[in-house]
Amino acid sequence: MSIAAVPANRGNGLSELTVDVLGVEVNVQAAGAGEPLVVLHRDTGRTWSPLHDALAQDWRVIAPALPGFHPSGRTEWTRNCTELAIQTGHVLDALELAATPIVGLGFGGWIAAELAVARPELVASLVLHAPMGLRPAEGHYLDQFLIAAREYMAFGFASEERFQAVYGAEQDDDTARNWDNDRETITRLAWSPYLYNPGLPHMLPSIRVPTTVVRSQDDRVVPSAVAVAYQELIRDASLYVVPGGHRAEFEAAAELAEVVSRHLALPAGVTGR
Amino acid sequence: MLIGYFNEMPYTAFPVGAAEEAYPDDHPARKPGVSVVLLSNRHYNAAEASRLYNERLAHMVLCEELGFDIVCINEHHNAVFCMSSRVNIMSTAVAAQTSRIKIMQIGNPISIWENPIWLSEEIAMIDLISKGRVIAGFVRGSGQEYFASNSNPAYSRARFDEAHDLMVKIWTTPGPFSWDGPTRNYRVVNPWCLPLQKPHPRIVIPGHLSRHGVTFAATHGYPYVLTNTAIEPTVQVWELYDKIAREVGYESGPQHRGHVLRVFVGETDEKAERGASEFFWDGNPAIGVDPIHFTPAGYSPWDDRKGRMAKRGATSSLERQVADGTLLYGTPTTLVKQLREFVQQVRPGILVLETNEGRVSYETGRRSLELLGTEVLPALREMAVEFDLVDPYQVDAPVSVNLGPPRLEEPLTENLPALV
């Protein structure tokens, strides 16, 4: 079914639908009008954010919860992120999307990059914020499995206040269950090697679409060396820095939206295309 | 009834309460009190460890002299609370120094060890060297073992099931054959190392309220061996086991029920209490594992795990364990009375007495075992007869629902070359 055809059915203009993707149910949120723009979420799950709202001013923002992440279903056959990227291609096929710009956040940036390698016809351009997926030349990914889920969430923010504003003083049982579901998916896909694909450096040079890489100034989750490596490995890629922590969609939404807009050669604030 | 001895073999050459301290070399994720996975092994003194290994081994050998039926050996990693880093190695050490006592492994973490073929060979070697005395316990391994080994906890159940199936096939089907399963692939399965006990050594499933474990055990007709479990949940486990047994089509009984029970016996009440207190020797949760590591995501369903997450920071104590029936202690007379109540409620056919934990010295431990052997074991044997608490050997139970009881393979009498 075409994502563009689904009308808004929530007061805030946010649509939600479930599509069957080769036997797994995938939940998709969408907002805005205009050309489609896909946003792929972080390892911490699909969370609508101020960034999504800002981008929805100019684009039809499409945010699937990838298979394995709440509230979408999970498949047993997906054992690594290359397979998840191919499955993401199936999701975009089911939404009848052709070449579309993709914004990948963190883990979503890794999936976006692998998607661009495996299914180049689906990707018009890439913005990768603090992407995972490469072995850091310096530093380490923060090991989420050694700490509690809430602790890992908090590390994503440079500001404790902003973290509390998004997630509250404590999480209820449903939220804890959903976090655990997503954590299990990361366990299944990226336990070891942790959050990287040893072969990816050799695949990235095949990407031919315009690519912007972004990192956050105070990212405590992903080492800065990873964004630098992505920029070096993808032809003609640019590298920008935004303030705040890993969760730039909350901590630097305006700045990141502007980077996306500039990348897509559309001034911020102009609606429609 | 099979009466056994178990000791966790803690690394007690470590100052009490030291796990609460912060060290400059600490991993940033290590919380106060955690002494498993992330406490630096710079605190490990090999000379002390060597002494402790040999003292505990001597106690196990003593158990054979005292008339225990089984000695139990387990396996943990990256852990102050347990020095037995490889169950098969400790089992072999015991096998080489004993001749009658059975060696019950509680157990091999078959989800984690990469190669079930080589694992089957190790267990077979223990069986051959011990002349048919191994009882092969299979476990998934506690959550923290997945951090110690980097095995993926999300595939733990699938890996357990497949490793079990492959080992049973190795022991019951001649090779060579190939194996392509969901978690393992082998082009040639043909080990020239097979156990003495046919069709295979008894398999038991040690665990602690694991739904997967109880179901697996009951479905196969393997004894389930509960560890350190309170009376009420124990009774519930056996109700579930019995229900599954009825559905599978066999009658379950004490021969399917194992229980590892914490005890300490002393000549006086004071000595007994002092020895029992040593179960909490490190002053903390008895095993110092961060619940985040004990139950990683994917290891089991959220509803089975969330309760343990909530218990982060909770501690146990002598009083609490006495109250919930997971620790019995006293003079021989007192302990016998407590054990009588316990076995009437729980009805185990395999009763393992865990004792001499913590900093109990070699001499005190020796004395305690002697008291157990001379004054408690005879009473337990009488209770077993009185309450009909039969073990698998007494009723010649099959090794599983699909196979018969174990027998030792006979030597060849024909077609051998003449000895020179």
mmCIF file of N, CA and C in Angstrom, chain A residues 76 78-80 143-149 151 173 176-177 180 183-184 186-192, chain B residues 27 29 31 37-38 146-147 150-155 182 290 292-293 297-298 302-303 305-306 309 312:
data_model
loop_
_atom_site.group_PDB
_atom_site.id
_atom_site.type_symbol
_atom_site.label_atom_id
_atom_site.label_comp_id
_atom_site.label_asym_id
_atom_site.label_seq_id
_atom_site.Cartn_x
_atom_site.Cartn_y
_atom_site.Cartn_z
ATOM 1 N N GLU A 76 12.395 -14.670 12.974
ATOM 2 C CA GLU A 76 13.489 -15.500 13.483
ATOM 3 C C GLU A 76 14.681 -15.503 12.527
ATOM 4 N N THR A 78 16.118 -13.210 10.798
ATOM 5 C CA THR A 78 17.016 -12.051 10.792
ATOM 6 C C THR A 78 18.023 -12.192 11.924
ATOM 7 N N ARG A 79 19.288 -12.448 11.575
ATOM 8 C CA ARG A 79 20.300 -12.710 12.595
ATOM 9 C C ARG A 79 21.396 -11.640 12.655
ATOM 10 N N ASN A 80 21.405 -10.705 11.689
ATOM 11 C CA ASN A 80 22.430 -9.656 11.716
ATOM 12 C C ASN A 80 21.873 -8.424 11.014
ATOM 13 N N ASP A 143 28.578 0.019 26.055
ATOM 14 C CA ASP A 143 27.997 -1.316 26.071
ATOM 15 C C ASP A 143 26.672 -1.297 26.837
ATOM 16 N N GLN A 144 25.583 -1.290 26.092
ATOM 17 C CA GLN A 144 24.273 -1.188 26.730
ATOM 18 C C GLN A 144 23.955 -2.416 27.575
ATOM 19 N N PHE A 145 24.571 -3.554 27.232
ATOM 20 C CA PHE A 145 24.174 -4.782 27.932
ATOM 21 C C PHE A 145 24.765 -4.868 29.329
ATOM 22 N N LEU A 146 25.763 -4.037 29.609
ATOM 23 C CA LEU A 146 26.347 -4.056 30.949
ATOM 24 C C LEU A 146 25.583 -3.181 31.932
ATOM 25 N N ILE A 147 24.649 -2.379 31.409
ATOM 26 C CA ILE A 147 23.913 -1.451 32.276
ATOM 27 C C ILE A 147 22.415 -1.612 32.052
ATOM 28 N N ALA A 148 21.634 -1.046 32.964
ATOM 29 C CA ALA A 148 20.180 -1.149 32.846
ATOM 30 C C ALA A 148 19.681 -0.346 31.649
ATOM 31 N N ALA A 149 18.513 -0.735 31.134
ATOM 32 C CA ALA A 149 17.957 -0.072 29.954
ATOM 33 C C ALA A 149 17.787 1.427 30.186
ATOM 34 N N GLU A 151 19.386 3.350 32.257
ATOM 35 C CA GLU A 151 20.710 3.983 32.311
ATOM 36 C C GLU A 151 21.221 4.266 30.911
ATOM 37 N N ASP A 173 5.515 -0.283 33.491
ATOM 38 C CA ASP A 173 5.827 -1.660 33.111
ATOM 39 C C ASP A 173 5.768 -1.856 31.601
ATOM 40 N N ALA A 176 8.880 -0.446 30.083
ATOM 41 C CA ALA A 176 10.020 -1.317 30.401
ATOM 42 C C ALA A 176 9.990 -2.562 29.530
ATOM 43 N N ARG A 177 8.805 -3.091 29.319
ATOM 44 C CA ARG A 177 8.656 -4.287 28.485
ATOM 45 C C ARG A 177 9.068 -3.978 27.037
ATOM 46 N N ASP A 180 12.731 -3.618 26.700
ATOM 47 C CA ASP A 180 13.375 -4.929 26.764
ATOM 48 C C ASP A 180 13.228 -5.665 25.436
ATOM 49 N N ARG A 183 15.745 -4.200 23.161
ATOM 50 C CA ARG A 183 17.064 -4.631 23.612
ATOM 51 C C ARG A 183 17.334 -6.072 23.181
ATOM 52 N N GLU A 184 16.294 -6.889 23.228
ATOM 53 C CA GLU A 184 16.453 -8.269 22.783
ATOM 54 C C GLU A 184 16.780 -8.307 21.291
ATOM 55 N N ILE A 186 18.380 -6.012 19.557
ATOM 56 C CA ILE A 186 19.786 -5.641 19.392
ATOM 57 C C ILE A 186 20.675 -6.809 19.808
ATOM 58 N N THR A 187 20.266 -7.554 20.847
ATOM 59 C CA THR A 187 21.026 -8.741 21.255
ATOM 60 C C THR A 187 21.093 -9.742 20.109
ATOM 61 N N ARG A 188 19.952 -9.979 19.495
ATOM 62 C CA ARG A 188 19.897 -10.964 18.419
ATOM 63 C C ARG A 188 20.751 -10.544 17.232
ATOM 64 N N LEU A 189 20.747 -9.229 16.944
ATOM 65 C CA LEU A 189 21.385 -8.750 15.718
ATOM 66 C C LEU A 189 22.830 -8.312 15.885
ATOM 67 N N ALA A 190 23.162 -7.777 17.067
ATOM 68 C CA ALA A 190 24.450 -7.066 17.169
ATOM 69 C C ALA A 190 25.185 -7.326 18.483
ATOM 70 N N TRP A 191 24.955 -8.478 19.115
ATOM 71 C CA TRP A 191 25.653 -8.806 20.379
ATOM 72 C C TRP A 191 27.162 -8.872 20.152
ATOM 73 N N SER A 192 27.558 -9.604 19.083
ATOM 74 C CA SER A 192 28.974 -9.761 18.824
ATOM 75 C C SER A 192 29.216 -9.994 17.343
ATOM 76 N N HIS B 27 35.769 -1.317 36.159
ATOM 77 C CA HIS B 27 34.984 -1.049 34.962
ATOM 78 C C HIS B 27 33.911 -0.019 35.331
ATOM 79 N N ALA B 29 30.946 0.327 34.587
ATOM 80 C CA ALA B 29 29.599 -0.210 34.814
ATOM 81 C C ALA B 29 29.501 -1.038 36.089
ATOM 82 N N LYS B 31 28.882 -1.896 39.722
ATOM 83 C CA LYS B 31 28.178 -1.257 40.838
ATOM 84 C C LYS B 31 28.756 -1.774 42.162
ATOM 85 N N VAL B 37 31.650 -10.885 37.081
ATOM 86 C CA VAL B 37 31.796 -10.322 35.732
ATOM 87 C C VAL B 37 32.772 -9.145 35.694
ATOM 88 N N LEU B 38 32.519 -8.109 36.511
ATOM 89 C CA LEU B 38 33.283 -6.871 36.336
ATOM 90 C C LEU B 38 34.310 -6.572 37.429
ATOM 91 N N TYR B 146 27.121 -15.545 30.035
ATOM 92 C CA TYR B 146 27.064 -15.034 28.660
ATOM 93 C C TYR B 146 27.954 -13.817 28.498
ATOM 94 N N PHE B 147 28.126 -13.071 29.592
ATOM 95 C CA PHE B 147 29.066 -11.954 29.551
ATOM 96 C C PHE B 147 30.496 -12.477 29.635
ATOM 97 N N ASN B 150 30.836 -14.331 26.098
ATOM 98 C CA ASN B 150 30.285 -13.621 24.939
ATOM 99 C C ASN B 150 29.387 -14.472 24.058
ATOM 100 N N SER B 151 28.905 -15.591 24.576
ATOM 101 C CA SER B 151 27.875 -16.337 23.861
ATOM 102 C C SER B 151 26.598 -15.500 23.866
ATOM 103 N N ASN B 152 25.785 -15.615 22.824
ATOM 104 C CA ASN B 152 24.615 -14.741 22.686
ATOM 105 C C ASN B 152 23.430 -15.275 23.495
ATOM 106 N N PRO B 153 22.982 -14.522 24.503
ATOM 107 C CA PRO B 153 21.896 -15.033 25.344
ATOM 108 C C PRO B 153 20.576 -15.217 24.607
ATOM 109 N N ALA B 154 20.372 -14.471 23.509
ATOM 110 C CA ALA B 154 19.099 -14.571 22.793
ATOM 111 C C ALA B 154 18.921 -15.928 22.122
ATOM 112 N N TYR B 155 20.002 -16.614 21.874
ATOM 113 C CA TYR B 155 19.905 -17.919 21.219
ATOM 114 C C TYR B 155 20.156 -19.069 22.195
ATOM 115 N N PRO B 182 19.756 -25.482 13.473
ATOM 116 C CA PRO B 182 19.575 -24.025 13.508
ATOM 117 C C PRO B 182 20.741 -23.264 14.126
ATOM 118 N N ASP B 290 25.202 -8.681 39.436
ATOM 119 C CA ASP B 290 24.297 -7.614 39.042
ATOM 120 C C ASP B 290 23.106 -8.247 38.313
ATOM 121 N N ILE B 292 21.237 -7.177 36.168
ATOM 122 C CA ILE B 292 21.277 -6.878 34.726
ATOM 123 C C ILE B 292 22.077 -7.953 33.995
ATOM 124 N N HIS B 293 23.121 -8.469 34.643
ATOM 125 C CA HIS B 293 23.937 -9.509 34.019
ATOM 126 C C HIS B 293 23.336 -10.891 34.237
ATOM 127 N N ALA B 297 18.614 -9.425 28.327
ATOM 128 C CA ALA B 297 17.498 -9.446 27.378
ATOM 129 C C ALA B 297 17.674 -10.614 26.416
ATOM 130 N N GLY B 298 16.579 -11.312 26.131
ATOM 131 C CA GLY B 298 16.638 -12.432 25.203
ATOM 132 C C GLY B 298 16.861 -13.768 25.881
ATOM 133 N N TRP B 302 10.360 -11.510 29.218
ATOM 134 C CA TRP B 302 10.377 -10.368 30.140
ATOM 135 C C TRP B 302 9.615 -10.670 31.425
ATOM 136 N N ASP B 303 8.450 -11.297 31.303
ATOM 137 C CA ASP B 303 7.651 -11.554 32.497
ATOM 138 C C ASP B 303 8.360 -12.491 33.472
ATOM 139 N N ARG B 305 11.561 -12.417 33.909
ATOM 140 C CA ARG B 305 12.795 -11.771 34.349
ATOM 141 C C ARG B 305 12.573 -10.481 35.120
ATOM 142 N N LYS B 306 11.433 -9.851 34.928
ATOM 143 C CA LYS B 306 11.291 -8.481 35.450
ATOM 144 C C LYS B 306 11.328 -8.446 36.970
ATOM 145 N N MET B 309 14.862 -8.066 38.068
ATOM 146 C CA MET B 309 15.376 -6.713 37.862
ATOM 147 C C MET B 309 14.984 -5.839 39.042
ATOM 148 N N ARG B 312 17.081 -5.670 42.316
ATOM 149 C CA ARG B 312 18.452 -5.144 42.283
ATOM 150 C C ARG B 312 18.799 -4.516 43.623
#
